[in-house]
């Protein structure tokens, strides 16, 4: 009897303990289900349970209630959610503006200065007071010191509304200070280079963006019948984006298009020798000026600059392709007759060449010019053909360049 009493008394606690385990499991499952519904975004695998919960799993008799478990889980989930909703402050403070110029995306737009100018500034005083004038036009000459008298006469035809820039191919710069205007001019000196080499490297469109018109001229031009301000007025009046002064027909004339006409202000078309013009709206009968005394609007120059090849320094063939940069070209390219110049044909830059294989320096330079012309035509034709094929268009037979 005694044994039976002992067995009866011991079975009661065990039944209560089993019941408690079962009820705890059921309640845990229900709470877990409700908890999962209320926090669908919580990743359970990322909940960091405290060691006390792990201890309870290991020891059912630890005395931790279901409510304590829930409190721990809720605290961990809320903390995880908060950490996910608040980004790293360093990430928030990083700047990235895809519309900024390439390379400047990490700068705030308010500090980005994508264009500059050639205005001269002081080394002292208030920056806002540096500029007493802001020229609207730029004229460049590629010069040797032997042509100083010619350049002096030419520069005096340009008002203070022009920035004067000299590219020195003979390395002589300080000697020019005998002219008062030279002290205000910009001098760039690199030996034995052409004006198109200089233009590609020092006249980037973002550098000359402040100028309405850019004159890129040779050094051997007579300007007795030329006035720069009057020229600008006519260019504006007739809507010319690319232009040149008319040439005196008695000397240095290659193309009929550039010959001065004494009865007009401006002309945009001409008649050439038979067979030279396949289309009256194409070069050399229209949409054409030479490269010796070219004048570009700001917008036209932005296009032309990109067409200049780094290695083709003489620019031959460029005059036939200028029409690619304006539309309609036969109306926006022309010759100003009433402001005209004389091409003196002084081969001073040609003499900067090198005598090779029995050829005089000038002969080698001219041979290079002709070679570059052919290379430029080929590159332009290949580039246009590649574009058309890429866009599923049948390429035309010729670029007309």
PDB file of N, CA and C in Angstrom, residues 228-277:
ATOM      1  N   UNK A 228      36.540  95.679 -88.016  1.00  0.00           N
ATOM      2  CA  UNK A 228      35.993  94.509 -87.330  1.00  0.00           C
ATOM      3  C   UNK A 228      34.569  94.733 -86.828  1.00  0.00           C
ATOM      4  N   UNK A 229      34.294  95.899 -86.250  1.00  0.00           N
ATOM      5  CA  UNK A 229      32.954  96.152 -85.730  1.00  0.00           C
ATOM      6  C   UNK A 229      31.916  96.177 -86.846  1.00  0.00           C
ATOM      7  N   UNK A 230      32.265  96.795 -87.975  1.00  0.00           N
ATOM      8  CA  UNK A 230      31.350  96.823 -89.117  1.00  0.00           C
ATOM      9  C   UNK A 230      31.138  95.407 -89.656  1.00  0.00           C
ATOM     10  N   UNK A 231      32.186  94.612 -89.615  1.00  0.00           N
ATOM     11  CA  UNK A 231      32.087  93.230 -90.076  1.00  0.00           C
ATOM     12  C   UNK A 231      31.076  92.458 -89.220  1.00  0.00           C
ATOM     13  N   UNK A 232      31.171  92.608 -87.900  1.00  0.00           N
ATOM     14  CA  UNK A 232      30.255  91.917 -86.995  1.00  0.00           C
ATOM     15  C   UNK A 232      28.808  92.321 -87.270  1.00  0.00           C
ATOM     16  N   UNK A 233      28.583  93.595 -87.536  1.00  0.00           N
ATOM     17  CA  UNK A 233      27.224  94.068 -87.829  1.00  0.00           C
ATOM     18  C   UNK A 233      26.655  93.370 -89.060  1.00  0.00           C
ATOM     19  N   UNK A 234      27.479  93.212 -90.084  1.00  0.00           N
ATOM     20  CA  UNK A 234      27.005  92.565 -91.313  1.00  0.00           C
ATOM     21  C   UNK A 234      26.772  91.068 -91.101  1.00  0.00           C
ATOM     22  N   UNK A 235      27.611  90.438 -90.316  1.00  0.00           N
ATOM     23  CA  UNK A 235      27.441  89.014 -90.027  1.00  0.00           C
ATOM     24  C   UNK A 235      26.111  88.775 -89.311  1.00  0.00           C
ATOM     25  N   UNK A 236      25.825  89.634 -88.350  1.00  0.00           N
ATOM     26  CA  UNK A 236      24.552  89.513 -87.636  1.00  0.00           C
ATOM     27  C   UNK A 236      23.366  89.790 -88.580  1.00  0.00           C
ATOM     28  N   UNK A 237      23.499  90.827 -89.366  1.00  0.00           N
ATOM     29  CA  UNK A 237      22.418  91.229 -90.261  1.00  0.00           C
ATOM     30  C   UNK A 237      22.038  90.114 -91.218  1.00  0.00           C
ATOM     31  N   UNK A 238      23.035  89.392 -91.728  1.00  0.00           N
ATOM     32  CA  UNK A 238      22.776  88.375 -92.749  1.00  0.00           C
ATOM     33  C   UNK A 238      22.737  86.949 -92.183  1.00  0.00           C
ATOM     34  N   UNK A 239      22.793  86.832 -90.867  1.00  0.00           N
ATOM     35  CA  UNK A 239      22.627  85.526 -90.238  1.00  0.00           C
ATOM     36  C   UNK A 239      23.724  84.537 -90.532  1.00  0.00           C
ATOM     37  N   UNK A 240      24.962  85.017 -90.629  1.00  0.00           N
ATOM     38  CA  UNK A 240      26.082  84.130 -90.945  1.00  0.00           C
ATOM     39  C   UNK A 240      26.675  83.531 -89.665  1.00  0.00           C
ATOM     40  N   UNK A 241      26.723  82.219 -89.613  1.00  0.00           N
ATOM     41  CA  UNK A 241      27.331  81.511 -88.485  1.00  0.00           C
ATOM     42  C   UNK A 241      28.817  81.236 -88.739  1.00  0.00           C
ATOM     43  N   UNK A 242      29.174  81.057 -89.995  1.00  0.00           N
ATOM     44  CA  UNK A 242      30.566  80.856 -90.386  1.00  0.00           C
ATOM     45  C   UNK A 242      30.820  81.768 -91.585  1.00  0.00           C
ATOM     46  N   UNK A 243      31.903  82.545 -91.531  1.00  0.00           N
ATOM     47  CA  UNK A 243      32.108  83.547 -92.583  1.00  0.00           C
ATOM     48  C   UNK A 243      33.584  83.877 -92.732  1.00  0.00           C
ATOM     49  N   UNK A 244      33.863  84.706 -93.728  1.00  0.00           N
ATOM     50  CA  UNK A 244      35.188  85.291 -93.911  1.00  0.00           C
ATOM     51  C   UNK A 244      35.029  86.591 -94.688  1.00  0.00           C
ATOM     52  N   UNK A 245      35.994  87.503 -94.566  1.00  0.00           N
ATOM     53  CA  UNK A 245      35.956  88.702 -95.420  1.00  0.00           C
ATOM     54  C   UNK A 245      36.239  88.308 -96.869  1.00  0.00           C
ATOM     55  N   UNK A 246      35.692  89.079 -97.795  1.00  0.00           N
ATOM     56  CA  UNK A 246      36.010  88.858 -99.197  1.00  0.00           C
ATOM     57  C   UNK A 246      37.494  89.098 -99.456  1.00  0.00           C
ATOM     58  N   UNK A 247      38.051  88.404-100.453  1.00  0.00           N
ATOM     59  CA  UNK A 247      39.460  88.542-100.809  1.00  0.00           C
ATOM     60  C   UNK A 247      39.615  89.411-102.050  1.00  0.00           C
ATOM     61  N   UNK A 248      40.597  90.285-102.007  1.00  0.00           N
ATOM     62  CA  UNK A 248      40.948  91.070-103.192  1.00  0.00           C
ATOM     63  C   UNK A 248      41.303  90.111-104.328  1.00  0.00           C
ATOM     64  N   UNK A 249      40.631  90.225-105.462  1.00  0.00           N
ATOM     65  CA  UNK A 249      40.802  89.227-106.529  1.00  0.00           C
ATOM     66  C   UNK A 249      42.150  89.264-107.236  1.00  0.00           C
ATOM     67  N   UNK A 250      42.942  90.290-107.026  1.00  0.00           N
ATOM     68  CA  UNK A 250      44.195  90.401-107.774  1.00  0.00           C
ATOM     69  C   UNK A 250      45.308  89.518-107.236  1.00  0.00           C
ATOM     70  N   UNK A 251      45.166  88.977-106.012  1.00  0.00           N
ATOM     71  CA  UNK A 251      46.280  88.267-105.407  1.00  0.00           C
ATOM     72  C   UNK A 251      45.793  87.210-104.417  1.00  0.00           C
ATOM     73  N   UNK A 252      46.450  86.063-104.450  1.00  0.00           N
ATOM     74  CA  UNK A 252      46.207  85.030-103.448  1.00  0.00           C
ATOM     75  C   UNK A 252      44.824  84.428-103.470  1.00  0.00           C
ATOM     76  N   UNK A 253      44.214  84.329-104.648  1.00  0.00           N
ATOM     77  CA  UNK A 253      42.846  83.810-104.737  1.00  0.00           C
ATOM     78  C   UNK A 253      42.851  82.391-105.286  1.00  0.00           C
ATOM     79  N   UNK A 254      42.171  81.483-104.605  1.00  0.00           N
ATOM     80  CA  UNK A 254      42.073  80.090-105.060  1.00  0.00           C
ATOM     81  C   UNK A 254      40.676  79.742-105.524  1.00  0.00           C
ATOM     82  N   UNK A 255      39.673  80.221-104.812  1.00  0.00           N
ATOM     83  CA  UNK A 255      38.294  79.842-105.088  1.00  0.00           C
ATOM     84  C   UNK A 255      37.459  81.065-105.466  1.00  0.00           C
ATOM     85  N   UNK A 256      36.553  80.870-106.401  1.00  0.00           N
ATOM     86  CA  UNK A 256      35.656  81.947-106.806  1.00  0.00           C
ATOM     87  C   UNK A 256      34.766  82.407-105.656  1.00  0.00           C
ATOM     88  N   UNK A 257      34.405  81.477-104.794  1.00  0.00           N
ATOM     89  CA  UNK A 257      33.507  81.794-103.696  1.00  0.00           C
ATOM     90  C   UNK A 257      34.074  82.885-102.794  1.00  0.00           C
ATOM     91  N   UNK A 258      35.372  82.913-102.600  1.00  0.00           N
ATOM     92  CA  UNK A 258      35.959  83.869-101.655  1.00  0.00           C
ATOM     93  C   UNK A 258      36.309  85.216-102.300  1.00  0.00           C
ATOM     94  N   UNK A 259      36.114  85.344-103.590  1.00  0.00           N
ATOM     95  CA  UNK A 259      36.431  86.595-104.286  1.00  0.00           C
ATOM     96  C   UNK A 259      35.434  87.692-103.889  1.00  0.00           C
ATOM     97  N   UNK A 260      35.982  88.859-103.573  1.00  0.00           N
ATOM     98  CA  UNK A 260      35.132  89.987-103.195  1.00  0.00           C
ATOM     99  C   UNK A 260      34.291  90.472-104.368  1.00  0.00           C
ATOM    100  N   UNK A 261      33.052  90.782-104.072  1.00  0.00           N
ATOM    101  CA  UNK A 261      32.162  91.374-105.061  1.00  0.00           C
ATOM    102  C   UNK A 261      31.911  92.831-104.676  1.00  0.00           C
ATOM    103  N   UNK A 262      32.191  93.716-105.566  1.00  0.00           N
ATOM    104  CA  UNK A 262      32.125  95.123-105.252  1.00  0.00           C
ATOM    105  C   UNK A 262      30.728  95.698-105.171  1.00  0.00           C
ATOM    106  N   UNK A 263      29.726  94.936-105.503  1.00  0.00           N
ATOM    107  CA  UNK A 263      28.357  95.461-105.579  1.00  0.00           C
ATOM    108  C   UNK A 263      27.443  94.906-104.485  1.00  0.00           C
ATOM    109  N   UNK A 264      27.974  94.172-103.510  1.00  0.00           N
ATOM    110  CA  UNK A 264      27.099  93.581-102.490  1.00  0.00           C
ATOM    111  C   UNK A 264      27.752  93.641-101.113  1.00  0.00           C
ATOM    112  N   UNK A 265      26.929  93.500-100.087  1.00  0.00           N
ATOM    113  CA  UNK A 265      27.448  93.416 -98.723  1.00  0.00           C
ATOM    114  C   UNK A 265      27.973  92.022 -98.411  1.00  0.00           C
ATOM    115  N   UNK A 266      27.204  91.027 -98.860  1.00  0.00           N
ATOM    116  CA  UNK A 266      27.515  89.629 -98.545  1.00  0.00           C
ATOM    117  C   UNK A 266      27.093  88.763 -99.729  1.00  0.00           C
ATOM    118  N   UNK A 267      27.815  87.696 -99.995  1.00  0.00           N
ATOM    119  CA  UNK A 267      27.306  86.695-100.933  1.00  0.00           C
ATOM    120  C   UNK A 267      27.491  85.294-100.346  1.00  0.00           C
ATOM    121  N   UNK A 268      26.597  84.390-100.757  1.00  0.00           N
ATOM    122  CA  UNK A 268      26.580  83.042-100.192  1.00  0.00           C
ATOM    123  C   UNK A 268      26.714  81.944-101.241  1.00  0.00           C
ATOM    124  N   UNK A 269      26.618  82.309-102.513  1.00  0.00           N
ATOM    125  CA  UNK A 269      26.740  81.325-103.599  1.00  0.00           C
ATOM    126  C   UNK A 269      27.603  81.927-104.705  1.00  0.00           C
ATOM    127  N   UNK A 270      28.110  81.044-105.555  1.00  0.00           N
ATOM    128  CA  UNK A 270      28.902  81.495-106.696  1.00  0.00           C
ATOM    129  C   UNK A 270      28.852  80.439-107.790  1.00  0.00           C
ATOM    130  N   UNK A 271      29.473  80.748-108.905  1.00  0.00           N
ATOM    131  CA  UNK A 271      29.655  79.770-109.976  1.00  0.00           C
ATOM    132  C   UNK A 271      31.139  79.462-110.103  1.00  0.00           C
ATOM    133  N   UNK A 272      31.442  78.208-110.116  1.00  0.00           N
ATOM    134  CA  UNK A 272      32.838  77.781-110.233  1.00  0.00           C
ATOM    135  C   UNK A 272      33.116  77.245-111.631  1.00  0.00           C
ATOM    136  N   UNK A 273      34.322  76.784-111.804  1.00  0.00           N
ATOM    137  CA  UNK A 273      34.697  76.190-113.088  1.00  0.00           C
ATOM    138  C   UNK A 273      33.854  74.956-113.386  1.00  0.00           C
ATOM    139  N   UNK A 274      33.612  74.648-114.661  1.00  0.00           N
ATOM    140  CA  UNK A 274      32.735  73.528-115.029  1.00  0.00           C
ATOM    141  C   UNK A 274      33.159  72.221-114.358  1.00  0.00           C
ATOM    142  N   UNK A 275      32.171  71.534-113.785  1.00  0.00           N
ATOM    143  CA  UNK A 275      32.429  70.247-113.161  1.00  0.00           C
ATOM    144  C   UNK A 275      32.872  70.302-111.709  1.00  0.00           C
ATOM    145  N   UNK A 276      33.082  71.488-111.172  1.00  0.00           N
ATOM    146  CA  UNK A 276      33.572  71.599-109.796  1.00  0.00           C
ATOM    147  C   UNK A 276      32.451  71.469-108.767  1.00  0.00           C
ATOM    148  N   UNK A 277      31.231  71.763-109.156  1.00  0.00           N
ATOM    149  CA  UNK A 277      30.114  71.735-108.207  1.00  0.00           C
ATOM    150  C   UNK A 277      29.047  70.764-108.687  1.00  0.00           C
TER     151      UNK A 277
END
